[in-house]
Coordinates of C-alpha atoms in Angstrom, one line a residue:
Chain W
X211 CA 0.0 0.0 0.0
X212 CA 1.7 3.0 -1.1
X213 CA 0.3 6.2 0.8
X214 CA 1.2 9.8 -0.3
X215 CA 0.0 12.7 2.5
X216 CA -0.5 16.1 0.6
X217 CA 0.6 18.3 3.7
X218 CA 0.8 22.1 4.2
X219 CA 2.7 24.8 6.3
X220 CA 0.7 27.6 7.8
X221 CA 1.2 29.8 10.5
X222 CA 1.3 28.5 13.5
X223 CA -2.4 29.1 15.5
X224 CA -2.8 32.1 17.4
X225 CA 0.0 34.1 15.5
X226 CA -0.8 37.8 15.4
X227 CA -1.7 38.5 12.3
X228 CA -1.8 41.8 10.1
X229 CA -2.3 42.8 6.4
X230 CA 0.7 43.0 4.3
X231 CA 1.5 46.5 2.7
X232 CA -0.6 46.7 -0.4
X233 CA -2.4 44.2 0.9
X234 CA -2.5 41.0 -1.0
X235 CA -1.4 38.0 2.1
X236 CA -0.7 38.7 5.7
X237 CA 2.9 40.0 6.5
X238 CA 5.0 36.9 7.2
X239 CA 8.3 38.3 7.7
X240 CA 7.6 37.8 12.3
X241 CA 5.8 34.6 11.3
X242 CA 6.6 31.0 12.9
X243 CA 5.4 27.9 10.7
X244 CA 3.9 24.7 11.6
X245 CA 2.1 22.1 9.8
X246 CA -1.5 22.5 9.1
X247 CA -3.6 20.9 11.4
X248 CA -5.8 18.5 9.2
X249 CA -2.8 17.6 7.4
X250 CA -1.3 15.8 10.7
X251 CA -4.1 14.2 11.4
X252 CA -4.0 12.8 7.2
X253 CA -0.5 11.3 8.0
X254 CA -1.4 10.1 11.0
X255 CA -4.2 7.8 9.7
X256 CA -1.6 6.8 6.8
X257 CA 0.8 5.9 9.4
X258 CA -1.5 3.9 11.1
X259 CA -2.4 2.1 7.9
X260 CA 1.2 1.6 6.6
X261 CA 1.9 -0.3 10.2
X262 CA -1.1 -2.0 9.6
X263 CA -1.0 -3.0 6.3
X264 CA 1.9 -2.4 5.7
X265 CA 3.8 -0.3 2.4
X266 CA 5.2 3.4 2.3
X267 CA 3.7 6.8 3.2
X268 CA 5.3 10.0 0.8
X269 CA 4.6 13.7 2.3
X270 CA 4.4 15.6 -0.2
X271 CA 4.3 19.9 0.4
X272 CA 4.4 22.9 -1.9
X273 CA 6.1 25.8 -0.6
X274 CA 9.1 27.9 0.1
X275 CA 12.2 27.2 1.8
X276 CA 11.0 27.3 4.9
X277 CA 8.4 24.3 4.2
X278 CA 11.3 21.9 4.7
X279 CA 11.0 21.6 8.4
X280 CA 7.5 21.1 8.4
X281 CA 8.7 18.3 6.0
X282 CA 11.4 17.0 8.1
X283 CA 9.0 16.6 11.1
X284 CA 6.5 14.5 8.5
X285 CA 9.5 12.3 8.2
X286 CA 10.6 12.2 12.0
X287 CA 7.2 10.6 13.2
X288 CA 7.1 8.0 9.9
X289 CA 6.7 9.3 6.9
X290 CA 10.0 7.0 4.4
X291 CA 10.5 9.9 2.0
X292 CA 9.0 13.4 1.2
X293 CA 8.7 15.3 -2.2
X294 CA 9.2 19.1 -1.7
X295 CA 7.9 21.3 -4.8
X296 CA 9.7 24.1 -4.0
X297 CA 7.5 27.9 -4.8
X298 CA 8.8 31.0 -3.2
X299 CA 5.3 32.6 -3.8
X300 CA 2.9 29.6 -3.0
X301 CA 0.0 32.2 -1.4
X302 CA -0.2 34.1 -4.9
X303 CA -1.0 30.2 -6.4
X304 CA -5.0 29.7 -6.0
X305 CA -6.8 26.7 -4.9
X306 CA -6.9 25.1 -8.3
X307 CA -3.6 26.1 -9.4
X308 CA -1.6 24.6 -6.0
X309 CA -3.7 21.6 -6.5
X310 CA -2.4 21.4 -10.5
X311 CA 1.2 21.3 -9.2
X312 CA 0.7 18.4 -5.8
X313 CA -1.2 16.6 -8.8
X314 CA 1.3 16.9 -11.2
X315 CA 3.8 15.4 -8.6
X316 CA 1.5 12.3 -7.4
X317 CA 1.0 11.5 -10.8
X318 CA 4.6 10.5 -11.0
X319 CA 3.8 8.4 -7.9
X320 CA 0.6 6.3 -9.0
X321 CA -0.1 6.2 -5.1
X322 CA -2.9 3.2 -4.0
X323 CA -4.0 6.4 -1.4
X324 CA -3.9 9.9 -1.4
X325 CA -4.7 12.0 1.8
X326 CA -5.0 15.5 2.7
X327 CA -6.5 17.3 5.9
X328 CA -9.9 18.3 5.1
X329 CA -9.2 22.4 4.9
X330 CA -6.1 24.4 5.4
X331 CA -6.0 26.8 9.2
X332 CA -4.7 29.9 6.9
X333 CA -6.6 29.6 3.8
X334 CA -9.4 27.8 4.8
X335 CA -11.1 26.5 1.2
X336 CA -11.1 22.6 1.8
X337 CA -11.0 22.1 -1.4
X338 CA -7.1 20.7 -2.2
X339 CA -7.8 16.9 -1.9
X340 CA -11.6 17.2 -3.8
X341 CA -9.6 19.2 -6.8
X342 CA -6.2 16.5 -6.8
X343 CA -9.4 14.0 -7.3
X344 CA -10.8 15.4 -10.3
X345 CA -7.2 16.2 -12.0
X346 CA -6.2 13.2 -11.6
X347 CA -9.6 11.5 -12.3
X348 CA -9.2 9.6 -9.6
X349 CA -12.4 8.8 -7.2
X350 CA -12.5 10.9 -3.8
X351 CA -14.6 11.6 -0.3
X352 CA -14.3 13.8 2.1
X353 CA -14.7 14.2 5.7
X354 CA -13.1 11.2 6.6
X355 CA -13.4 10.0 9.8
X356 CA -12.6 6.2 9.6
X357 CA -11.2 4.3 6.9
X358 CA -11.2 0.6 6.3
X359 CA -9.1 -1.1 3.7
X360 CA -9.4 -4.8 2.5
X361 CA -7.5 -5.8 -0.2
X362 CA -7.8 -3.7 -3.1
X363 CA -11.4 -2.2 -1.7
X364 CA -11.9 1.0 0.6
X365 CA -14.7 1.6 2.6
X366 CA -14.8 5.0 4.2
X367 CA -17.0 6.5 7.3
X368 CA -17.8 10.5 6.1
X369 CA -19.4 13.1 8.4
X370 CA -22.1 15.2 7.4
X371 CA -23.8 18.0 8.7
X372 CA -25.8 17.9 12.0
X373 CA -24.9 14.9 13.3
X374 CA -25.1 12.4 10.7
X375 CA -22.5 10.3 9.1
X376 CA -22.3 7.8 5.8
X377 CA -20.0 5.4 4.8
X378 CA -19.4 5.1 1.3
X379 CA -17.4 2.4 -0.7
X380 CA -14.7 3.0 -4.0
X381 CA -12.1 1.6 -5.9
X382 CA -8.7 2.0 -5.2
X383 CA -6.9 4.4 -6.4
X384 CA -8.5 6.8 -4.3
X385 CA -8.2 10.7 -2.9
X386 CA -9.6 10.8 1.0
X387 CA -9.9 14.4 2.8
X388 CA -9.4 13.6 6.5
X389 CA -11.1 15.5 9.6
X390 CA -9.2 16.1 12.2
X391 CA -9.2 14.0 15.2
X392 CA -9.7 10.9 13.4
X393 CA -7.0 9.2 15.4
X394 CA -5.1 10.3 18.7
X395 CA -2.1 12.3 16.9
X396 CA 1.7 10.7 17.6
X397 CA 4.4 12.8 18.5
X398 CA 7.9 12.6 16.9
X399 CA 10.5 10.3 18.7
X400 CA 14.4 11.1 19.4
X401 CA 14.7 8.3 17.1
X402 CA 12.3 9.4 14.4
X403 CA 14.1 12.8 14.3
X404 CA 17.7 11.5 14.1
X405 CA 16.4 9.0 11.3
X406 CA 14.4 11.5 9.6
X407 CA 18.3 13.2 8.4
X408 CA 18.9 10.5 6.7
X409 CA 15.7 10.1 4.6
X410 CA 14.9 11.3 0.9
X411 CA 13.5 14.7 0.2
X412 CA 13.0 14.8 -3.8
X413 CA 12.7 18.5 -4.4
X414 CA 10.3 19.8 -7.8
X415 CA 10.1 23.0 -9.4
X416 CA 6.4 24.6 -10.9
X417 CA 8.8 24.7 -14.3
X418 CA 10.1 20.4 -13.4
X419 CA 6.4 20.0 -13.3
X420 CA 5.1 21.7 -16.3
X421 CA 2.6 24.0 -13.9
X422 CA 2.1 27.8 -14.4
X423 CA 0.2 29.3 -11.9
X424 CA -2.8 30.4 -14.1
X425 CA -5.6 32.6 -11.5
X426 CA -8.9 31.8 -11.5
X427 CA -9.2 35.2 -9.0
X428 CA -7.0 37.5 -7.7
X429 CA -7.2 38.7 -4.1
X430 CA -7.6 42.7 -4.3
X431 CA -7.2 43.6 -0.3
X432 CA -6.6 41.4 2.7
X433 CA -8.6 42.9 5.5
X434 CA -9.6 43.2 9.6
X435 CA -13.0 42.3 9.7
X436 CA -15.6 45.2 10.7
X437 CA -17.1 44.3 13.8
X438 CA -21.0 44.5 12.9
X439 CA -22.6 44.1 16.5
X440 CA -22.4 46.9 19.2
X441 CA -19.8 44.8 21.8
X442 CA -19.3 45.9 25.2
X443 CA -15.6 46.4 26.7
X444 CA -15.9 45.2 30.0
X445 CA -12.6 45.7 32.2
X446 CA -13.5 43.7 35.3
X447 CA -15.2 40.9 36.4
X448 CA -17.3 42.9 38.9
X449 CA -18.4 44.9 36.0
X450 CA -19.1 42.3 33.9
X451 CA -21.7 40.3 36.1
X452 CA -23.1 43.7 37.0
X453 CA -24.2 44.5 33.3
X454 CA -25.2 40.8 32.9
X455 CA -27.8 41.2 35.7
X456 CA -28.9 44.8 35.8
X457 CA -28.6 45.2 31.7
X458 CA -29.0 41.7 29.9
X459 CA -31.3 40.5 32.6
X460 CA -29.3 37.2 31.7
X461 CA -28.6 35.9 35.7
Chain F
X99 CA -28.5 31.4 -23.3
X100 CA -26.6 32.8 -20.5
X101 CA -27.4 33.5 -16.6
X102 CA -26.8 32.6 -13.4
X103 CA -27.7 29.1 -11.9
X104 CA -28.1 28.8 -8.1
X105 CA -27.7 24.9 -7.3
X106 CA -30.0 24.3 -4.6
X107 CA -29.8 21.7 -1.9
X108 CA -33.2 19.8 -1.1
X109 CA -34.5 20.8 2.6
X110 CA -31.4 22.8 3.6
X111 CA -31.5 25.9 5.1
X112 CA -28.8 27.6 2.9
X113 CA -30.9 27.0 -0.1
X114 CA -33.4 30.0 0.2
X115 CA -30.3 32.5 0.9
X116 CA -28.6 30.9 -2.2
X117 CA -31.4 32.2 -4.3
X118 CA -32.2 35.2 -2.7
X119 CA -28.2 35.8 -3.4
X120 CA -28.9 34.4 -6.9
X121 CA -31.6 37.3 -7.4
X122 CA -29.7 39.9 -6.0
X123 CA -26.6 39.5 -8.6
X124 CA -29.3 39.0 -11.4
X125 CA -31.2 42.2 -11.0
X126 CA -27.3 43.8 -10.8
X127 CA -25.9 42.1 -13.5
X128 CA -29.0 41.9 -15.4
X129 CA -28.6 38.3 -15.6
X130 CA -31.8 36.1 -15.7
X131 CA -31.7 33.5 -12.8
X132 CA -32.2 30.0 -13.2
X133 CA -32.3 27.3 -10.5
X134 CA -32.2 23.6 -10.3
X135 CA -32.6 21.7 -7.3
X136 CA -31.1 17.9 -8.4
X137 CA -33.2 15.0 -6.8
X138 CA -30.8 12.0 -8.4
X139 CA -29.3 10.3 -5.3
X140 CA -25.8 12.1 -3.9
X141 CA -22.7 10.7 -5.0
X142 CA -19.8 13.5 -6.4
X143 CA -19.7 11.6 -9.4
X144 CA -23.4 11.9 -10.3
X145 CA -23.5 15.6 -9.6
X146 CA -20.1 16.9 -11.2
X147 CA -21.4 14.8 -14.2
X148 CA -25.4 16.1 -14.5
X149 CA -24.1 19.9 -13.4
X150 CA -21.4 19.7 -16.2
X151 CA -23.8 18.9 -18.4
X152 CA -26.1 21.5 -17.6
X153 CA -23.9 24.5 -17.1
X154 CA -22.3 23.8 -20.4
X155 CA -25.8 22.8 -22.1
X156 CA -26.9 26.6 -21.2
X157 CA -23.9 28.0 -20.8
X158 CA -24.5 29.7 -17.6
X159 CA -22.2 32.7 -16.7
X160 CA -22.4 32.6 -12.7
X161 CA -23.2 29.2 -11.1
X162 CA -23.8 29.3 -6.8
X163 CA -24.2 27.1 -4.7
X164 CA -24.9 26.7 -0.7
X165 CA -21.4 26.4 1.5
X166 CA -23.0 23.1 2.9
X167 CA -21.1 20.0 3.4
X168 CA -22.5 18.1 0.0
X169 CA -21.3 21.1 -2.0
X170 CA -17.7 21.1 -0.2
X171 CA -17.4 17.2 -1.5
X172 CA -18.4 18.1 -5.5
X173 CA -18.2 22.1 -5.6
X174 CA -14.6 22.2 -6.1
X175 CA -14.4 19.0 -8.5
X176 CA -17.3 20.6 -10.9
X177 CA -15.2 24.1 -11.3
X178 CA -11.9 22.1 -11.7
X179 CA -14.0 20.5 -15.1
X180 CA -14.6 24.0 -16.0
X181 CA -10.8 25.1 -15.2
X182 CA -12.0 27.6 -12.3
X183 CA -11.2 27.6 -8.9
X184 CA -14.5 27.6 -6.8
X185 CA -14.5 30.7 -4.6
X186 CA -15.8 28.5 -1.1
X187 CA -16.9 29.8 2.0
X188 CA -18.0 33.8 0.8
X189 CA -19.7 35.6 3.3
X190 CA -20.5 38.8 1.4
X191 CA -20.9 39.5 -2.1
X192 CA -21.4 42.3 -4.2
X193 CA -21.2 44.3 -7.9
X194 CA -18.8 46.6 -8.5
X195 CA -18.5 48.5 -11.9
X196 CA -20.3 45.5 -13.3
X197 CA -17.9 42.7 -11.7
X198 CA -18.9 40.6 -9.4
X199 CA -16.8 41.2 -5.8
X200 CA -16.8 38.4 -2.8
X201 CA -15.1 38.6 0.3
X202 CA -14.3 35.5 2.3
X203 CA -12.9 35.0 5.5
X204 CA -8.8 33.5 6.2
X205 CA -7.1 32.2 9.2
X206 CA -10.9 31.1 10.4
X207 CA -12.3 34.6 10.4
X208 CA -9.5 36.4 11.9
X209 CA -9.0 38.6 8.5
X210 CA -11.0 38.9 5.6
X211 CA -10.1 38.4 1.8
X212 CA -11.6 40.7 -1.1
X213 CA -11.9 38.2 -4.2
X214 CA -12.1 39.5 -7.6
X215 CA -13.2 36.3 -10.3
X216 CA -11.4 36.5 -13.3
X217 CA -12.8 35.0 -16.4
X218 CA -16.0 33.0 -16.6
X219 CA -17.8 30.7 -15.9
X220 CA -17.4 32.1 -12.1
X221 CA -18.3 29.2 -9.0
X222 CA -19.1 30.7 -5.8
X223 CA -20.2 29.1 -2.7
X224 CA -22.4 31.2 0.3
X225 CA -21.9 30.8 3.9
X226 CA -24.7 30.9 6.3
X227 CA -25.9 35.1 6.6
X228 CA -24.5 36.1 3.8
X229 CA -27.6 36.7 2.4
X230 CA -31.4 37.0 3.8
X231 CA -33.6 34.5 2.6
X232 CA -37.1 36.4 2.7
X233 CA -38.1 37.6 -0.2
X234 CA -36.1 35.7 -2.6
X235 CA -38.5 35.6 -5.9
X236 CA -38.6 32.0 -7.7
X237 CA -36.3 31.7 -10.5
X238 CA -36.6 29.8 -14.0
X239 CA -36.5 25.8 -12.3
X240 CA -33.8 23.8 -14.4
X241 CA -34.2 19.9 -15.3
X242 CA -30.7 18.4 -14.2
X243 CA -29.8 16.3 -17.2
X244 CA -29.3 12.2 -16.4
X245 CA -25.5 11.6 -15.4
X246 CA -23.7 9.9 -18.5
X247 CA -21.4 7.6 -16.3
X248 CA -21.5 5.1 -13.5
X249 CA -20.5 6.8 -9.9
X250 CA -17.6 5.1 -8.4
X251 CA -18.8 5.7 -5.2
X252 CA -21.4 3.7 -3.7
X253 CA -22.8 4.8 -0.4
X254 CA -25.0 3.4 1.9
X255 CA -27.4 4.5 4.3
X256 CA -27.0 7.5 6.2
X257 CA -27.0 7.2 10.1
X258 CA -26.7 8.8 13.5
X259 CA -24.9 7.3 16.2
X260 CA -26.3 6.7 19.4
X261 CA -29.2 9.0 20.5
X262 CA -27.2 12.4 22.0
X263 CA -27.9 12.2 25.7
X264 CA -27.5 15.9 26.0
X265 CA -29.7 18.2 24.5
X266 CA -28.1 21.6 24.5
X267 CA -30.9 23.5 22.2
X268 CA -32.9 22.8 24.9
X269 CA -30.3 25.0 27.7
X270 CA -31.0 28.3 29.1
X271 CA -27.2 28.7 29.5
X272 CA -24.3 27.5 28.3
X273 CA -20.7 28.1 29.3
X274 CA -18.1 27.0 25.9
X275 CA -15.0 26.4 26.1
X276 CA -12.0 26.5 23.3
X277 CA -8.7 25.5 23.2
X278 CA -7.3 28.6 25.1
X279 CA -8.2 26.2 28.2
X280 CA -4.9 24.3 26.8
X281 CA -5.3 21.2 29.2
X282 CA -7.7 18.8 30.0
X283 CA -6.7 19.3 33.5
X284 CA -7.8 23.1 33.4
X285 CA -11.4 22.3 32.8
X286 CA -12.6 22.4 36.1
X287 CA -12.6 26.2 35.9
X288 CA -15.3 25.9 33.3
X289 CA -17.0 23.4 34.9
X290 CA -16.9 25.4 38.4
X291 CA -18.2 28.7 36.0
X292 CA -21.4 26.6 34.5
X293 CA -22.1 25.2 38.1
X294 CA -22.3 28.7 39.2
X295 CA -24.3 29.7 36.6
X296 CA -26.7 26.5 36.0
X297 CA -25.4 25.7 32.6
X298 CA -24.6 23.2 30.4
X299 CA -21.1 23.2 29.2
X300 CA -20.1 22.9 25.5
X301 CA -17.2 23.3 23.7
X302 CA -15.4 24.2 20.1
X303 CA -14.6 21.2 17.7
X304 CA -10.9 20.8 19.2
X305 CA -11.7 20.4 22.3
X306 CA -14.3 17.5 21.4
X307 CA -11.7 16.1 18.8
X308 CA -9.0 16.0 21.8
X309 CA -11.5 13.5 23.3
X310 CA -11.5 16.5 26.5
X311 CA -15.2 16.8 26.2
X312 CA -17.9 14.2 24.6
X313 CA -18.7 14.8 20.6
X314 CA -22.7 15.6 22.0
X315 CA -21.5 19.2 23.7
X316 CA -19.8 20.4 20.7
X317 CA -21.5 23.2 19.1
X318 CA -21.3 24.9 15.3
X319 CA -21.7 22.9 12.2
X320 CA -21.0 20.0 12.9
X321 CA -22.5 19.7 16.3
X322 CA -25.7 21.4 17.6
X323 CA -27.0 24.6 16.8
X324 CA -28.0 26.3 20.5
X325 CA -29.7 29.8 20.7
X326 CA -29.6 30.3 25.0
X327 CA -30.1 33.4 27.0
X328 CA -26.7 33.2 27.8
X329 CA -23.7 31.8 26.2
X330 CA -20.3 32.6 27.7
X331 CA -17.2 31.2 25.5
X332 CA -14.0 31.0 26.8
X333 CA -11.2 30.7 25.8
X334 CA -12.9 30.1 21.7
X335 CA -11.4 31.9 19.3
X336 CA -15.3 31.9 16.9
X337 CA -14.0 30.2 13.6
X338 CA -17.3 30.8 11.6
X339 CA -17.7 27.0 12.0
X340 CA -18.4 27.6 15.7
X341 CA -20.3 31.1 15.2
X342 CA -23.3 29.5 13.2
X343 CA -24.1 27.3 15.5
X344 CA -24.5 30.1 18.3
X345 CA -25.1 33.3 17.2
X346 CA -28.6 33.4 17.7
X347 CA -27.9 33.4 21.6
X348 CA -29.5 36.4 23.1
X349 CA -26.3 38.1 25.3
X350 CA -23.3 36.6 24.8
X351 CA -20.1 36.9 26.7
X352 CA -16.4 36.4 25.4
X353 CA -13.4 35.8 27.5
X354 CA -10.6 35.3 25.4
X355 CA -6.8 37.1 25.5
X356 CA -6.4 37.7 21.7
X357 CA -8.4 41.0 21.0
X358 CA -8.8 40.5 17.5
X359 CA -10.4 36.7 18.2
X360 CA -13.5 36.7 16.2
X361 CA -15.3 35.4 18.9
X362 CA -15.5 39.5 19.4
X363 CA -17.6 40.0 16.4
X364 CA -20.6 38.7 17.5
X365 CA -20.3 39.2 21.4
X366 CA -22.1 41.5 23.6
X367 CA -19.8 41.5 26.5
X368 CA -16.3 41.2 25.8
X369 CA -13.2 40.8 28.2
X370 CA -10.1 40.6 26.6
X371 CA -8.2 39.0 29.2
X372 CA -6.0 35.9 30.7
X373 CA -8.9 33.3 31.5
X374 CA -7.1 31.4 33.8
X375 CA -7.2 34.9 35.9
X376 CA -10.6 35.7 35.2
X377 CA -12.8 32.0 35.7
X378 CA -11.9 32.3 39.4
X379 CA -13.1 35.4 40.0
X380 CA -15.9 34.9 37.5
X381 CA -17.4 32.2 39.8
X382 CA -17.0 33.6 42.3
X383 CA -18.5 36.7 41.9
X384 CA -21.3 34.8 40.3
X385 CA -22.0 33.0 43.1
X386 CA -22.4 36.2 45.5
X387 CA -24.9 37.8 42.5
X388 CA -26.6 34.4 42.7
X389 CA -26.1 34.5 46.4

């Protein structure tokens, strides 16, 4: 079983954040990195299904530099080798066109699986694994939140809204988006780091993989939300339970 | 033939906003609207196929659909046949000089994104408010053409598991937590607060997905939707996942340290503040209002 884990850096959660001058993306220079939170949860349900079943899990990420340590920790907790399609401006690359390039690279792959967190923390689209399906015209779900493989079939648990959930059988080859918390997430041993040194890191151009980042939009201003509702400063917590029983009437 | 289609989804509550959106751009653009609500059973094979078909048959300019989660598992594939990039999640949209403009949220609803669509046809997806649904005029009703190919997925019955034990529409307050509580161990505080108080307690997806709090006290989209007379989060950021499930609460109060934590957007009371300082004092002064 040969597992590849589409898997993306964003900033880590409760950076500060601010508009870049002119506007386009957030300023990144103060920025720390860290991988995607959906993503880690998609390799850790291919981990678990490689020491299952055996076979080989591939990250695979698209992004600057900098992407390579979010890479490196793939490989520390278990990923065997990584692909790294190195672009310097991955946020100017739209849903569809960052999807053309991971596709172009799993293509070269033929993975049995192909996994990705169900949406990104930064971009927040959830749409990557459902567009790497169709490029590749490969079948997909998403949602995942339990998969069962038997031999060459796949029989997957999604969620839906409001409670519900399906499961839903396909052919392998196969695109799965995975929701977080499908499994209790491992951390990275002393072990796994020192071994992950050692492990392969193919790294891909946009130009390696025939990919030009054609738009289907273009992001005119990156704002702070205007805060619609009349909200209340309260200071203290002897001023806050006052208002919420002499003005709410909520005690 | 050219318009806008809005793709409507059978007995959801997004659908109604979807067209009134659909009518809106229509009278701007002056674009006649068209809608088709597909009946065939789900499967993102079917759909991408019969939609395909369809838009291409009619050649529709502008296609929308409701940000539910069906839409999030074929939305994306459909404009990816068309070469587009579906433009998910908008929470406002607008004309401008005769272009269609949609702003979206990023980083969960911390900042938000103005989208200009270049080229057609244009695939946009509307989150819950983005539109009012009164009002919204029928449109031209669409027959969705039979899908040409066999769907390789084959699902099976949709189910719940086990009936929820806690009913937390039913609460007259709630006290919800996020992952500013950062330990399991630290949720006594909250627990201490909603004892106080009489509430129930609930909590953001983390939380639940960390196994901290039981799957039936999560609230937002994919838990319940609650509307109390009070709902206190803590420590919860708001991603808009969480906000639809509560914003209908009458006064709501958010403790959080992060000032620009969109949990502020749609709070009454806020108190931008360290919650591990304020719970203590928060029950207790509780207690002696309660007295």
């Amino acid at each position: 079983m040969k597992i590849l884990v589409a898997i993306k850096q964003v900033p880590v959660r409760d950076s500060l954040l601010a508009a870049a001058p002119g506007a386009r993306w957030i300023e990144e220079s103060s920025l720390e990195y860290e991988i995607n939170e959906p993503d880690a949860y998609a390799l850790e349900e291919a981990l678990q299904l490689k020491e299952a079943h055996g076979g080989e899990v591939i990250a695979l990420c698209a992004g600057p530099d900098r992407a390579s340590s979010t890479i490196r920790e793939a490989l520390a907790k278990g990923a065997d080798r990584a692909i790294h399609i190195e672009v310097d401006d991955i946020t100017s690359w739209d849903t569809l066109a960052s999807a053309k390039l991971l596709a172009a690279a799993i293509r070269t792959e033929s993975p049995d699986l192909v996994f990705t967190g169900l949406q990104s923390d930064d971009l927040g689209a959830g749409q990557t694994g459902v567009v790497v399906a169709e490029l590749l015209a490969l079948p997909h779900a998403t949602i995942i939140m339990q998969v069962e493989l038997d031999g060459s079939s796949l029989r997957v648990k999604r969620e839906l809204e409001d409670g519900w959930f399906q499961h839903v059988a396909m052919p392998l080859p196969a695109v799965l988006t995975i929701q977080s918390g499908i499994k209790k997430l491992r951390y990275a041993t002393l072990m796994g780091i020192k071994k992950a040194k050692t492990k392969e890191v193919k790294s891909l151009s946009a130009a390696d993989l025939g990919v030009v980042n054609a738009a289907s939009y273009e992001v005119s201003g990156v704002n702070v939300p205007q805060r619609t509702k009349q909200t209340q400063i309260v200071s203290t917590v002897a001023e806050l339970v006052g208002k919420l029983r002499d003005e709410a009437h909520a005690l | 033939m050219s318009g806008i289609l809005a793709v409507l989804e059978a007995g959801h509550k997004l659908s109604a906003e979807t067209l009134a959106a659909a009518q809106d751009l229509g009278a701007q653009l002056g674009l006649p609207v068209h809608s088709v609500e597909p009946t065939i059973p789900y499967t993102a094979d079917a759909y991408t196929d019969a939609l395909a078909a369809l838009i291409r048959d009619k050649q529709f300019q502008v296609i929308l659909f409701p940000h539910t989660y069906q839409v999030r598992d074929y939305a994306p594939k459909l404009a990816t046949r068309f070469d587009k990039a579906l433009i998910s999640d908008v929470i406002r949209l607008r004309v401008e000089s005769g272009e269609i403009r949609a702003t979206r949220q990023l980083f969960q609803g911390k900042l938000n994104a103005e989208i200009r669509p270049i080229g057609h046809p244009v695939f946009l997806s509307l989150q819950a408010g983005a539109y009012r649904a009164d009002g919204a005029a029928a449109a031209a009703v669409e027959a969705l053409p039979a899908p040409t190919t066999e769907p390789r997925q084959r699902p099976e019955e949709k189910f719940r598991e086990a009936q929820r034990a806690v009913d937390l529409s039913a609460a007259q307050t709630i006290v919800s937590v996020g992952r500013g509580i950062k330990e399991k161990e630290n949720l006594h505080l909250v627990e201490e607060l909603a004892a106080a108080l009489g509430a129930e307690i609930a909590a953001s997806r983390p939380i639940c997905d960390s196994g901290w709090l039981p799957m039936e006290r999560q609230v937002g989209s994919s838990g319940q939707t609650v509307a109390p007379k009070l709902y206190v989060a803590v420590g919860l950021s708001g991603a808009i996942q969480h906000l639809v499930g509560m914003k209908g609460s009458k006064t709501i109060v958010a403790i959080n340290k992060d000032e620009n934590a969109p949990i502020f957007e749609v709070a009454d009371y806020a108190m931008v503040a360290d919650l591990f300082e304020v719970l203590p004092a928060l029950t207790a002064e509780i207690r002696k209002a309660k007295g």
